[in-house]
Amino acid sequence: MIDFFNAKTFIGKKIKLKFTKESLEKSEKNKEIIEENNEWLDKVLKKINFFKRHGLSSQKDVDFSTGVVTSVGKDVDYEENDDGKEFYYIELDSYKWINLNEIEEIIEIE
């Protein structure tokens, strides 16, 4: 599992993420909820404009496994995650946020 300090070393570098098995299973199980959330996010004007500028039709078209790390931080809206631990995230390309607990490995790519 990736920790906050390890993730910070990748800021400004292009990376590819390998997600944990649990995260992938949870995503598959919650696919319908995720699709509903994606539809809701599409209605947000800022997101719609961003997607149009980048030729994407919705957030489901976004590749969350690769990108340039723009920041790493603690989510101030949540005190703890399901495991009772603080919620840290990695931000890719200034608009993709991924929970560090969902990342098994970070691979630097060129």
Backbone as JSON, one array per atom type, in Angstrom:
{
  "sequence": "MIDFFNAKTFIGKKIKLKFTKESLEKSEKNKEIIEENNEWLDKVLKKINFFKRHGLSSQKDVDFSTGVVTSVGKDVDYEENDDGKEFYYIELDSYKWINLNEIEEIIEIE",
  "N": [[0.85, -1.17, 0.0], [0.41, 2.29, -0.61], [1.85, 5.09, 0.99], [1.41, 8.44, 2.35], [3.84, 9.97, 2.31], [5.47, 8.55, 0.51], [3.94, 8.8, -1.82], [4.11, 11.56, -2.24], [6.63, 11.88, -3.36], [6.32, 11.57, -6.03], [5.22, 13.84, -7.16], [4.65, 15.94, -9.87], [5.58, 14.12, -11.7], [4.93, 11.82, -14.36], [2.79, 9.11, -14.02], [1.68, 5.65, -13.59], [-0.98, 3.95, -12.15], [-1.46, 1.1, -10.09], [-4.16, -0.56, -9.0], [-5.54, -1.78, -5.87], [-6.73, -5.12, -5.26], [-9.06, -5.25, -3.74], [-10.1, -2.69, -4.11], [-10.67, -2.71, -6.86], [-12.6, -4.75, -6.94], [-14.59, -3.58, -5.36], [-15.21, -1.37, -6.96], [-16.29, -2.65, -9.2], [-18.52, -3.87, -8.06], [-19.98, -1.67, -7.29], [-20.7, -0.47, -9.64], [-23.08, 0.48, -10.88], [-23.9, 2.53, -9.14], [-21.69, 4.17, -9.4], [-21.93, 4.88, -12.09], [-24.3, 6.4, -11.93], [-23.38, 8.48, -10.33], [-21.49, 9.5, -12.08], [-23.15, 10.46, -14.1], [-24.43, 12.5, -12.7], [-22.21, 14.13, -12.15], [-21.59, 14.91, -14.72], [-23.45, 16.86, -15.16], [-22.55, 19.07, -13.93], [-21.45, 22.22, -14.61], [-18.75, 23.1, -14.81], [-17.32, 20.71, -15.07], [-18.46, 19.67, -17.41], [-17.66, 21.56, -19.31], [-14.9, 21.2, -19.12], [-14.63, 18.53, -20.01], [-15.58, 18.77, -22.64], [-13.63, 20.45, -23.76], [-11.5, 18.7, -23.77], [-12.3, 16.65, -25.38], [-13.81, 14.54, -24.31], [-16.63, 12.53, -23.44], [-17.81, 12.01, -21.0], [-17.18, 11.51, -17.44], [-16.7, 8.82, -17.19], [-15.15, 8.21, -19.32], [-12.65, 9.0, -18.63], [-9.3, 8.21, -17.91], [-8.31, 6.99, -15.01], [-6.01, 5.8, -14.15], [-3.58, 6.74, -15.06], [-1.4, 9.59, -15.3], [-0.12, 12.92, -14.55], [1.21, 13.58, -11.42], [-0.21, 15.98, -9.45], [-0.72, 16.82, -6.88], [-0.64, 15.74, -3.42], [-2.52, 14.88, -0.66], [-4.44, 15.4, 2.41], [-7.81, 14.65, 2.82], [-9.93, 17.1, 3.75], [-12.63, 17.08, 4.25], [-13.35, 14.67, 5.3], [-12.92, 12.94, 8.28], [-12.04, 10.35, 8.94], [-11.46, 7.25, 7.17], [-13.2, 4.22, 6.11], [-11.73, 2.31, 7.48], [-11.0, 3.51, 9.78], [-8.85, 5.1, 9.55], [-7.02, 8.05, 8.58], [-8.0, 9.92, 5.68], [-6.25, 10.01, 2.84], [-5.24, 11.36, -0.32], [-4.3, 11.17, -3.81], [-3.68, 13.39, -6.41], [-4.22, 13.57, -9.84], [-3.28, 15.13, -12.85], [-4.53, 17.52, -12.15], [-7.3, 17.16, -11.8], [-8.19, 14.59, -11.19], [-8.9, 12.6, -8.49], [-7.69, 10.21, -6.26], [-8.07, 7.81, -3.73], [-5.48, 7.04, -1.48], [-5.49, 4.56, -0.23], [-6.53, 2.89, -2.11], [-4.58, 2.34, -3.9], [-2.17, 0.16, -5.03], [0.4, 0.19, -6.1], [2.7, 2.61, -7.38], [3.89, 3.52, -10.46], [6.49, 5.0, -12.12], [6.42, 6.59, -15.26], [7.62, 7.42, -18.55]],
  "CA": [[0.0, 0.0, 0.0], [1.16, 3.53, -0.75], [1.59, 6.06, 2.05], [1.43, 9.85, 1.99], [5.19, 10.45, 2.01], [5.9, 7.89, -0.72], [3.2, 9.4, -2.93], [4.6, 12.93, -2.47], [7.86, 11.85, -4.16], [5.95, 11.5, -7.45], [4.61, 15.09, -7.61], [5.25, 16.47, -11.1], [6.01, 13.03, -12.57], [3.85, 11.05, -14.98], [2.76, 7.79, -13.38], [0.59, 4.71, -13.84], [-1.37, 3.36, -10.88], [-1.96, -0.27, -10.02], [-5.12, -0.52, -7.91], [-5.64, -2.99, -5.05], [-7.78, -6.05, -5.67], [-10.27, -4.85, -3.03], [-10.61, -1.48, -4.76], [-11.24, -3.11, -8.14], [-13.83, -5.49, -6.66], [-15.57, -2.61, -4.89], [-15.63, -0.59, -8.12], [-17.15, -3.49, -10.03], [-19.76, -4.07, -7.32], [-20.71, -0.4, -7.21], [-20.67, 0.12, -10.98], [-24.31, 1.23, -11.14], [-23.82, 3.76, -8.35], [-20.65, 4.99, -10.02], [-22.51, 5.45, -13.31], [-25.22, 7.46, -11.52], [-22.54, 9.6, -9.91], [-20.89, 10.08, -13.29], [-24.2, 11.24, -14.76], [-24.59, 13.72, -11.91], [-21.03, 14.96, -12.36], [-21.67, 15.48, -16.06], [-24.34, 18.02, -15.15], [-21.83, 20.21, -13.35], [-20.96, 23.02, -15.74], [-17.29, 23.12, -14.88], [-16.88, 19.42, -15.59], [-18.89, 19.55, -18.8], [-16.76, 22.38, -20.12], [-13.59, 20.55, -19.15], [-14.71, 17.36, -20.87], [-15.7, 19.22, -24.03], [-12.32, 20.95, -24.2], [-10.58, 17.58, -23.93], [-12.88, 15.65, -26.27], [-14.36, 13.41, -23.58], [-18.08, 12.68, -23.32], [-18.19, 11.97, -19.58], [-16.09, 11.1, -16.57], [-16.4, 7.4, -17.38], [-14.13, 8.13, -20.36], [-11.38, 9.46, -18.08], [-8.41, 7.15, -17.43], [-7.85, 7.36, -13.68], [-4.82, 5.06, -13.77], [-2.35, 7.4, -15.49], [-1.41, 11.04, -15.29], [0.95, 13.61, -13.84], [0.82, 13.86, -10.05], [-0.21, 17.42, -9.19], [-0.65, 17.04, -5.43], [-0.98, 14.66, -2.52], [-2.99, 15.56, 0.54], [-5.45, 14.81, 3.28], [-9.14, 15.16, 2.53], [-10.39, 17.82, 4.93], [-14.05, 16.84, 4.45], [-13.54, 13.4, 5.99], [-11.99, 12.73, 9.38], [-11.48, 9.0, 8.85], [-12.1, 6.41, 6.17], [-13.9, 3.07, 6.68], [-10.83, 1.55, 8.33], [-10.66, 4.31, 10.94], [-7.62, 5.82, 9.25], [-7.23, 9.31, 7.88], [-8.22, 9.77, 4.25], [-5.28, 10.72, 2.02], [-5.51, 11.18, -1.74], [-3.33, 11.62, -4.8], [-4.39, 14.1, -7.48], [-3.57, 13.45, -11.14], [-3.68, 16.07, -13.91], [-5.32, 18.61, -11.53], [-8.75, 16.92, -11.69], [-8.52, 13.2, -10.84], [-8.51, 12.32, -7.12], [-7.75, 8.79, -5.95], [-7.73, 7.49, -2.35], [-4.22, 6.3, -1.41], [-5.77, 3.19, 0.18], [-6.93, 2.11, -3.28], [-3.43, 2.2, -4.78], [-1.22, -0.87, -4.62], [1.74, 0.55, -6.54], [2.84, 3.74, -8.3], [4.98, 3.24, -11.39], [6.84, 6.19, -12.9], [6.56, 6.34, -16.69], [8.18, 8.57, -19.27]],
  "C": [[0.89, 1.23, 0.0], [0.83, 4.45, 0.43], [1.78, 7.48, 1.53], [2.82, 10.31, 1.54], [5.76, 9.83, 0.74], [5.23, 8.54, -1.93], [3.71, 10.8, -3.25], [5.85, 12.95, -3.35], [7.56, 11.84, -5.66], [5.33, 12.8, -7.97], [5.39, 15.63, -8.81], [5.71, 15.4, -12.07], [4.79, 12.32, -13.14], [3.93, 9.63, -14.43], [1.62, 6.94, -13.92], [0.3, 4.05, -12.5], [-1.81, 1.92, -11.06], [-2.86, -0.3, -8.78], [-5.14, -1.84, -7.14], [-6.81, -3.84, -5.54], [-9.11, -5.66, -5.02], [-10.91, -3.64, -3.7], [-11.29, -1.82, -6.08], [-12.55, -3.86, -7.95], [-14.94, -4.55, -6.21], [-16.09, -1.77, -6.06], [-16.58, -1.37, -9.0], [-18.52, -3.65, -9.38], [-20.63, -2.81, -7.33], [-20.8, 0.29, -8.56], [-21.92, 0.97, -11.27], [-24.31, 2.56, -10.39], [-22.8, 4.71, -8.96], [-21.18, 5.64, -11.29], [-23.5, 6.57, -12.98], [-24.45, 8.69, -11.08], [-21.91, 10.29, -11.11], [-21.91, 10.94, -14.03], [-24.42, 12.56, -14.02], [-23.41, 14.67, -12.14], [-21.04, 15.62, -13.73], [-22.53, 16.74, -16.1], [-23.66, 19.26, -14.58], [-21.14, 20.96, -14.48], [-19.44, 22.99, -15.89], [-16.76, 21.83, -15.49], [-17.25, 19.28, -17.06], [-17.96, 20.34, -19.71], [-15.37, 21.75, -20.22], [-13.6, 19.37, -20.12], [-14.78, 17.75, -22.34], [-14.36, 19.7, -24.57], [-11.35, 19.81, -24.48], [-11.15, 16.43, -24.75], [-13.42, 14.42, -25.58], [-15.86, 13.62, -23.42], [-18.55, 12.65, -21.88], [-17.01, 11.49, -18.76], [-15.76, 9.63, -16.74], [-15.36, 7.2, -18.48], [-12.74, 8.51, -19.86], [-10.58, 8.27, -17.57], [-7.83, 7.6, -16.09], [-6.55, 6.65, -13.3], [-3.52, 5.71, -14.21], [-2.52, 8.91, -15.42], [-0.22, 11.6, -14.56], [0.44, 13.95, -12.44], [0.9, 15.37, -9.81], [-0.24, 17.74, -7.71], [-0.98, 15.75, -4.7], [-1.43, 15.34, -1.24], [-3.99, 14.77, 1.33], [-6.78, 15.45, 2.94], [-9.69, 15.8, 3.8], [-11.87, 17.6, 5.21], [-14.32, 15.56, 5.25], [-12.48, 13.24, 7.06], [-11.27, 11.39, 9.24], [-12.16, 8.26, 7.72], [-12.75, 5.21, 6.86], [-13.05, 2.28, 7.66], [-10.45, 2.32, 9.59], [-9.37, 5.08, 10.76], [-7.95, 7.11, 8.54], [-7.28, 9.07, 6.38], [-7.23, 10.64, 3.49], [-5.56, 10.4, 0.55], [-4.3, 11.61, -2.56], [-4.15, 12.27, -5.92], [-3.57, 14.0, -8.76], [-4.15, 14.48, -12.1], [-4.63, 17.16, -13.41], [-6.82, 18.36, -11.47], [-9.13, 15.49, -11.33], [-8.0, 12.93, -9.42], [-8.72, 10.85, -6.83], [-7.3, 8.6, -4.5], [-6.45, 6.67, -2.34], [-4.43, 4.85, -1.0], [-6.15, 2.3, -0.99], [-5.76, 1.82, -4.21], [-2.47, 1.16, -4.22], [0.21, -0.44, -4.94], [1.67, 1.76, -7.46], [4.07, 3.48, -9.15], [5.25, 4.51, -12.19], [7.02, 5.8, -14.36], [7.09, 7.59, -17.36], [7.31, 8.97, -20.42]]
}
